[in-house]
Amino acid sequence: MILLTSSEMAKQWNISSRRIAILCSEGRIEGAVKKGKTWLIPSDAPKPSDARKADEAEEEEENRNIAVTDIVDYATGKIVHNNPEEAYRQEFEHILIDDLGYPKENIDIEVIIQRGAKRNAEEADIVVYRSADHRQENAYIVIEIETPKKTYDKQAMSYVTATTAPYAVWYDGMEKSSKGPLYLYRDMAVDPIDFKHIPTLPRYGETQETIGQYRKNDLQPAKALKLTFERMYFHLYGTGPIKREENIAVEIIKMLFCKIIDELAPEDLCEFRATPSEISSEAGKKEIRSRIDKLYAKLLDDPDFGEMFKDEALEYDDDSIVYIVSILQGISLTDERTNTDALGDAYEVLLPSALKGESGQFFTPREIVRFAIDIIQPDYKKNEYILDTACGSAGFLSVALEKIRKQINDLYANRGFSPERKRELLKDYSSKYVYGSDIDSLLYRISKSYMAIMGEGKGNIYNMDSLDLYDRLDPNFTRSIRKGSVDVITTTPPFGTQIKDTREEVLSSYDLGHKIVDGIATSALLDGQDPDKLFVERDISYLKEATDDADGGRMVIVLPKQNLSGANEDSVEFRKWLLKRVQITAIVDLPREAFQPHTGTKTSLVFLKKVKNIPQSYPIFMAVSEAVGHDRRGLPLYKKDASGRDLVDDNNEKVIWNDLPEILQKYKEYQQKGALECTDKIGPSCFVISSENIVNDPARRIDAWYWDPNKNNIAKEIEESVGDEVKEIVRLGDLVVDNGIFYPGRHKRNYVDSNENSVPFYSGTQILQIRPFDIKYQPKDYGPARKHFVEKDWILITRSGSTGRVVMVTDSMAGTMVTEHVIRVICNKDVIDPYYVYAYLATEDIGKVLLEKGIYASVVDHITPDFVATIPVPRLAPEKEKEIADRVRKAEKMRDKANKDFIEQRNHIENIMFSNMKSK
């Protein structure tokens, strides 16, 4: 009897192997037996009569309703169940396809490997074939995917010898602690059972004989550099002699420059190469090392790049250098087809984790950078100077250069210029007009190499403190970048609450180093200032001055939302100062996830320009972005349908949720028409406001969220709602006792056990819980907390975290303490019933929206008592207000009683059980 696998029987019966597996598990196929991961079926087994019909129905249902836990396999398009092992398979498929270039049609998954006449052999997780012919004898690479930290077992891959595949892979993910993929090669003509370790797989189209025999024209453009860099970085971290992240990055950058030097050299034969025969012997490794040492010597002599590594040697040993060469040798870093975004993502791999949060150095995601450059539009034909004074890893500058490259290609499309000629034009432009600087030496090296890959010529990246006194800056920089000379500035300055600049001589040279009153600098010097504010002033000083005929320079800067919305005096005065010096052209609020996972700081893109005279009234484009393509963990964020399932496009690929392209389209519409049509369509909120609104606003708030018409319209409609039922609109501040909207200052906690001399101390989260748990207690007579007591009929509003939630203090909470993160509202009962106000503030589509309008700050949302006092409250007929208040009061009493009854019965159970246990 011949046994066939479920996949083989699926072809014979013309139904899916998934459906056959279901039929086998239901016992509906005679003689079927399960072996490992597959089913074996007698070849003469009768096909269930309803199999095809059921299969079609199931497939139709699956197409409509793929389980949330299922994903689409990247290589084959098959539906697979998502789990940690599957995630690694998808990861390696991206390496095969995106990095190494293998066609999807050459790849299959869950392939049964047959040993001779036996059909119950192992199942290969991935098989790459020599062509689209998926026969076992055509197998080229066999990949085994394993769970993390599982020890490599040679026996586990012995089934590969049943194929003619010369390559095998063991893969259990890429982490710093892992050794990365394990690659094996056997010479079928010499010894088909002798697998030797190799540093990497050949790229598609290569053979073991052609690896390392590269000429410049053989190099392929880099398409998935992040995967390449990850493989290289994690392998070096796990196996190399250097363990400090920053030092690993420096050594990789040295090697990247060696490759760049080689690619730009006139010789046809590549020196940055390593053949398999060289890799297999110590003598060969030394030969590879010798070639790299010569390239490094050329690098040290280079007038533009050599200074970075003066008096430094290549620190890696021969094995590590050979490994890096083997990974990078087949690609061209300087090919203009190398994707800028991919390059930027790859360089992020080299950044030490400490740099992704220390000193406020938060690196701007590529989606945001591209959007900003698309709006600010540097112009090649105008020979515009482009500057980033906090360039980090050169994200803004690289995308700007890509924009210039496209303009060059479009401008000379009909001239017949060669790629080399157009590259020279880009190099000439960048060497004259593109500049950047950063204080961190590693970021300086990273951005310098990045710009070299992009085609930047002279190396106009400077390692310096951009906030230092102008006269102390690098003279080579100030020779070209003078105050009032720059056309375009694009930057993300360092920001954070713990990194103030306290240098007196520096602060004294800035307006914003002094106390500001009504937007004007006084003579009073501050003790310290946030560097992001100083960067704003320094960068504005660099912008080209306006003339009678033309506006001056323009800038886009990423700023923490605190600067645009904060209620404290310093933030308000900063905005007054800013509005007196430049014209704001656009504000785009970014979602909290924009800079996560490195920081949850809320930020906005601020676009501005210098003008001769700032108009009294001018339009400002504003938008509130909801998603920029990744979640709080930095993972891709996908669009979902109403049921929470991922949406897919025509190619069955999940759709990334990034609404910045939609905002860009709206901005272009605004630019073309001079106005913006407001529609009710789903999408990011985009609108235009007048600068007069900001100037007339006491807080001068310029964050888009605050001016979002979805919120302003509600406030306006409330103001205009006076009619039959609504008698008048009053401010909440007019309905409370003197100083009746407040929160106490912070105090040092003094937690004690629950007893007759202690009281519960509620957190902001606990006051929102139906039955609070894990409550802590403080002494009744604890002086520092005396202002934290709350009384019956007070209204509580959370002011941070879950901001704007409303709670009434009833009998159960009266006389307890509540955290300072909660605003207290004490209504004047002679004027209004607090339970009516409570019900109004708790409304989902009015009260909540009005309270959210007051949210400001950067990391943790806040609202202030002053803002709460401005909330409009509708006054109804006295009997109507009383009816509502009485019903709400009754409901709150019933809630208290229900909680009391629950606690009594819960305690009753405990008493019974403890009594019973003691009696035993």
CSV table of N, CA and C in Angstrom, one decimal, residues 458-544:
chain,number,residue,atom,x,y,z
A,458,LYS,N,32.0,66.7,0.2
A,458,LYS,CA,33.1,67.2,1.0
A,458,LYS,C,33.1,66.8,2.5
A,459,GLY,N,31.9,66.4,2.9
A,459,GLY,CA,31.8,65.9,4.3
A,459,GLY,C,31.5,67.1,5.2
A,460,ASN,N,30.4,67.8,5.0
A,460,ASN,CA,30.0,69.0,5.8
A,460,ASN,C,29.3,68.6,7.0
A,461,ILE,N,29.7,67.6,7.7
A,461,ILE,CA,29.1,67.2,9.0
A,461,ILE,C,30.2,67.5,10.1
A,462,TYR,N,29.8,68.2,11.1
A,462,TYR,CA,30.7,68.7,12.1
A,462,TYR,C,30.4,68.2,13.5
A,463,ASN,N,31.4,67.8,14.2
A,463,ASN,CA,31.3,67.3,15.6
A,463,ASN,C,31.5,68.4,16.5
A,464,MET,N,30.4,69.1,16.9
A,464,MET,CA,30.5,70.3,17.8
A,464,MET,C,29.2,70.5,18.5
A,465,ASP,N,29.3,71.4,19.5
A,465,ASP,CA,28.2,71.8,20.3
A,465,ASP,C,27.5,72.9,19.6
A,466,SER,N,26.4,72.7,19.0
A,466,SER,CA,25.7,73.7,18.1
A,466,SER,C,25.2,74.9,18.9
A,467,LEU,N,25.1,74.7,20.3
A,467,LEU,CA,24.6,75.8,21.1
A,467,LEU,C,25.7,76.7,21.7
A,468,ASP,N,26.9,76.3,21.4
A,468,ASP,CA,28.0,77.1,22.0
A,468,ASP,C,28.0,78.5,21.4
A,469,LEU,N,28.8,79.4,22.0
A,469,LEU,CA,28.9,80.8,21.4
A,469,LEU,C,29.3,80.7,20.0
A,470,TYR,N,28.6,81.5,19.2
A,470,TYR,CA,28.9,81.4,17.7
A,470,TYR,C,30.3,81.6,17.3
A,471,ASP,N,31.0,82.4,18.0
A,471,ASP,CA,32.4,82.7,17.7
A,471,ASP,C,33.3,81.5,18.1
A,472,ARG,N,32.8,80.5,18.9
A,472,ARG,CA,33.6,79.4,19.2
A,472,ARG,C,33.3,78.2,18.4
A,473,LEU,N,32.4,78.3,17.5
A,473,LEU,CA,32.0,77.1,16.6
A,473,LEU,C,33.2,76.9,15.6
A,474,ASP,N,33.2,75.7,15.0
A,474,ASP,CA,34.2,75.3,14.1
A,474,ASP,C,34.3,76.4,12.9
A,475,PRO,N,35.4,77.0,12.7
A,475,PRO,CA,35.5,78.0,11.7
A,475,PRO,C,35.2,77.5,10.3
A,476,ASN,N,35.4,76.3,10.0
A,476,ASN,CA,35.0,75.7,8.7
A,476,ASN,C,33.5,75.7,8.5
A,477,PHE,N,32.8,75.6,9.6
A,477,PHE,CA,31.3,75.6,9.6
A,477,PHE,C,30.9,77.0,9.4
A,478,THR,N,31.3,77.9,10.3
A,478,THR,CA,30.9,79.3,10.2
A,478,THR,C,31.3,80.1,9.0
A,479,ARG,N,32.3,79.5,8.3
A,479,ARG,CA,32.7,80.1,7.0
A,479,ARG,C,31.6,80.1,6.0
A,480,SER,N,30.8,79.0,6.0
A,480,SER,CA,29.7,78.8,5.1
A,480,SER,C,28.3,79.1,5.7
A,481,ILE,N,28.2,78.7,7.0
A,481,ILE,CA,26.9,78.9,7.6
A,481,ILE,C,27.0,80.1,8.6
A,482,ARG,N,26.5,81.2,8.0
A,482,ARG,CA,26.5,82.5,8.8
A,482,ARG,C,25.0,82.8,9.2
A,483,LYS,N,24.9,83.6,10.2
A,483,LYS,CA,23.6,84.1,10.7
A,483,LYS,C,22.9,84.8,9.5
A,484,GLY,N,21.6,84.4,9.3
A,484,GLY,CA,20.8,85.0,8.2
A,484,GLY,C,21.2,84.5,6.9
A,485,SER,N,21.7,83.3,6.7
A,485,SER,CA,22.1,82.8,5.4
A,485,SER,C,21.5,81.5,4.9
A,486,VAL,N,20.8,80.8,5.8
A,486,VAL,CA,20.3,79.5,5.4
A,486,VAL,C,18.9,79.5,4.9
A,487,ASP,N,18.7,78.7,3.8
A,487,ASP,CA,17.3,78.7,3.2
A,487,ASP,C,16.4,77.7,4.0
A,488,VAL,N,16.9,76.5,4.3
A,488,VAL,CA,16.1,75.5,4.9
A,488,VAL,C,16.8,74.8,6.1
A,489,ILE,N,16.1,74.8,7.2
A,489,ILE,CA,16.6,74.1,8.4
A,489,ILE,C,15.6,73.0,8.7
A,490,THR,N,16.0,71.8,8.9
A,490,THR,CA,15.2,70.6,9.3
A,490,THR,C,15.9,70.0,10.5
A,491,THR,N,15.2,69.8,11.6
A,491,THR,CA,15.9,69.3,12.8
A,491,THR,C,15.0,68.8,13.9
A,492,THR,N,15.5,67.9,14.6
A,492,THR,CA,14.9,67.4,15.9
A,492,THR,C,15.9,67.7,17.0
A,493,PRO,N,15.8,68.8,17.7
A,493,PRO,CA,16.8,69.0,18.8
A,493,PRO,C,16.5,68.1,20.0
A,494,PRO,N,17.5,67.9,20.8
A,494,PRO,CA,17.4,67.0,22.0
A,494,PRO,C,16.4,67.7,22.9
A,495,PHE,N,15.5,66.9,23.5
A,495,PHE,CA,14.5,67.5,24.4
A,495,PHE,C,14.3,66.5,25.6
A,496,GLY,N,13.9,67.1,26.7
A,496,GLY,CA,13.7,66.3,27.9
A,496,GLY,C,13.7,67.2,29.1
A,497,THR,N,13.1,66.8,30.2
A,497,THR,CA,12.9,67.6,31.4
A,497,THR,C,14.1,67.7,32.3
A,498,GLN,N,15.1,66.8,32.0
A,498,GLN,CA,16.2,66.7,33.0
A,498,GLN,C,17.5,67.2,32.4
A,499,ILE,N,17.5,67.9,31.3
A,499,ILE,CA,18.7,68.2,30.5
A,499,ILE,C,18.9,69.7,30.3
A,500,LYS,N,18.6,70.6,31.2
A,500,LYS,CA,18.8,72.0,31.0
A,500,LYS,C,20.2,72.4,30.8
A,501,ASP,N,20.4,73.4,30.0
A,501,ASP,CA,21.7,74.0,29.8
A,501,ASP,C,21.9,75.1,30.8
A,502,THR,N,22.9,74.9,31.7
A,502,THR,CA,23.1,75.9,32.8
A,502,THR,C,24.3,76.8,32.7
A,503,ARG,N,25.0,76.7,31.5
A,503,ARG,CA,26.2,77.5,31.3
A,503,ARG,C,25.9,79.0,31.2
A,504,GLU,N,26.3,79.8,32.1
A,504,GLU,CA,26.0,81.3,32.1
A,504,GLU,C,26.4,82.0,30.9
A,505,GLU,N,27.6,81.7,30.4
A,505,GLU,CA,28.1,82.4,29.2
A,505,GLU,C,27.3,82.1,28.0
A,506,VAL,N,26.8,80.8,27.9
A,506,VAL,CA,25.9,80.4,26.8
A,506,VAL,C,24.6,81.1,26.9
A,507,LEU,N,24.0,81.0,28.1
A,507,LEU,CA,22.6,81.5,28.4
A,507,LEU,C,22.6,83.0,28.1
A,508,SER,N,23.6,83.7,28.5
A,508,SER,CA,23.6,85.1,28.3
A,508,SER,C,23.6,85.6,26.8
A,509,SER,N,24.0,84.7,25.9
A,509,SER,CA,24.0,85.0,24.5
A,509,SER,C,22.7,84.8,23.8
A,510,TYR,N,21.7,84.3,24.5
A,510,TYR,CA,20.4,83.9,24.0
A,510,TYR,C,19.3,84.8,24.6
A,511,ASP,N,18.3,85.2,23.9
A,511,ASP,CA,17.1,85.8,24.5
A,511,ASP,C,16.5,84.9,25.4
A,512,LEU,N,16.4,83.6,25.0
A,512,LEU,CA,15.7,82.6,25.8
A,512,LEU,C,16.5,82.1,26.9
A,513,GLY,N,17.7,82.6,27.1
A,513,GLY,CA,18.5,82.3,28.3
A,513,GLY,C,18.2,83.3,29.4
A,514,HIS,N,17.3,84.2,29.1
A,514,HIS,CA,16.8,85.2,30.0
A,514,HIS,C,15.3,85.0,30.3
A,515,LYS,N,14.9,85.6,31.4
A,515,LYS,CA,13.4,85.6,31.7
A,515,LYS,C,12.7,86.5,30.6
A,516,ILE,N,11.6,85.9,30.1
A,516,ILE,CA,10.9,86.6,29.0
A,516,ILE,C,9.6,87.1,29.7
A,517,VAL,N,9.3,88.4,29.4
A,517,VAL,CA,8.1,89.0,29.8
A,517,VAL,C,7.3,89.6,28.6
A,518,ASP,N,6.1,89.1,28.4
A,518,ASP,CA,5.3,89.5,27.2
A,518,ASP,C,6.1,89.3,25.9
A,519,GLY,N,6.9,88.3,25.8
A,519,GLY,CA,7.6,87.9,24.6
A,519,GLY,C,8.9,88.7,24.4
A,520,ILE,N,9.3,89.5,25.4
A,520,ILE,CA,10.6,90.3,25.3
A,520,ILE,C,11.5,89.8,26.3
A,521,ALA,N,12.8,89.7,25.9
A,521,ALA,CA,13.8,89.2,26.9
A,521,ALA,C,14.2,90.3,27.9
A,522,THR,N,14.2,90.0,29.1
A,522,THR,CA,14.7,91.0,30.2
A,522,THR,C,16.1,90.7,30.5
A,523,SER,N,16.7,91.5,31.4
A,523,SER,CA,18.1,91.3,31.7
A,523,SER,C,18.3,90.2,32.7
A,524,ALA,N,17.2,89.6,33.3
A,524,ALA,CA,17.4,88.6,34.3
A,524,ALA,C,17.8,87.3,33.6
A,525,LEU,N,18.9,86.8,34.0
A,525,LEU,CA,19.4,85.5,33.5
A,525,LEU,C,18.8,84.3,34.2
A,526,LEU,N,18.4,83.3,33.4
A,526,LEU,CA,17.9,82.1,34.0
A,526,LEU,C,18.9,81.2,34.6
A,527,ASP,N,18.5,80.4,35.5
A,527,ASP,CA,19.5,79.4,36.1
A,527,ASP,C,19.8,78.3,35.1
A,528,GLY,N,18.8,78.0,34.2
A,528,GLY,CA,19.0,77.0,33.2
A,528,GLY,C,17.8,77.1,32.2
A,529,GLN,N,18.1,76.5,31.0
A,529,GLN,CA,17.0,76.5,30.0
A,529,GLN,C,17.0,75.2,29.2
A,530,ASP,N,15.8,74.8,28.8
A,530,ASP,CA,15.7,73.6,28.0
A,530,ASP,C,16.5,73.8,26.6
A,531,PRO,N,17.3,72.8,26.3
A,531,PRO,CA,18.1,73.0,25.0
A,531,PRO,C,17.3,73.1,23.8
A,532,ASP,N,16.1,72.5,23.8
A,532,ASP,CA,15.3,72.6,22.5
A,532,ASP,C,14.8,74.0,22.3
A,533,LYS,N,14.6,74.8,23.3
A,533,LYS,CA,14.2,76.2,23.2
A,533,LYS,C,15.4,77.0,22.6
A,534,LEU,N,16.6,76.7,23.2
A,534,LEU,CA,17.8,77.4,22.7
A,534,LEU,C,18.1,77.0,21.2
A,535,PHE,N,17.8,75.8,20.8
A,535,PHE,CA,18.0,75.4,19.4
A,535,PHE,C,17.0,76.2,18.5
A,536,VAL,N,15.8,76.4,19.0
A,536,VAL,CA,14.8,77.2,18.2
A,536,VAL,C,15.4,78.6,17.9
A,537,GLU,N,16.0,79.2,19.0
A,537,GLU,CA,16.5,80.6,18.8
A,537,GLU,C,17.7,80.5,17.9
A,538,ARG,N,18.7,79.6,18.1
A,538,ARG,CA,19.9,79.5,17.3
A,538,ARG,C,19.5,79.3,15.9
A,539,ASP,N,18.6,78.4,15.6
A,539,ASP,CA,18.2,78.0,14.2
A,539,ASP,C,17.5,79.2,13.5
A,540,ILE,N,16.7,79.9,14.2
A,540,ILE,CA,16.0,81.0,13.6
A,540,ILE,C,17.1,82.1,13.2
A,541,SER,N,18.1,82.2,14.0
A,541,SER,CA,19.1,83.2,13.7
A,541,SER,C,19.9,82.8,12.4
A,542,TYR,N,19.9,81.5,12.1
A,542,TYR,CA,20.6,81.1,10.9
A,542,TYR,C,19.7,81.3,9.6
A,543,LEU,N,18.4,81.4,9.8
A,543,LEU,CA,17.5,81.5,8.6
A,543,LEU,C,17.8,82.8,7.8
A,544,LYS,N,17.7,82.6,6.5
A,544,LYS,CA,17.9,83.8,5.6
A,544,LYS,C,16.9,84.9,5.9
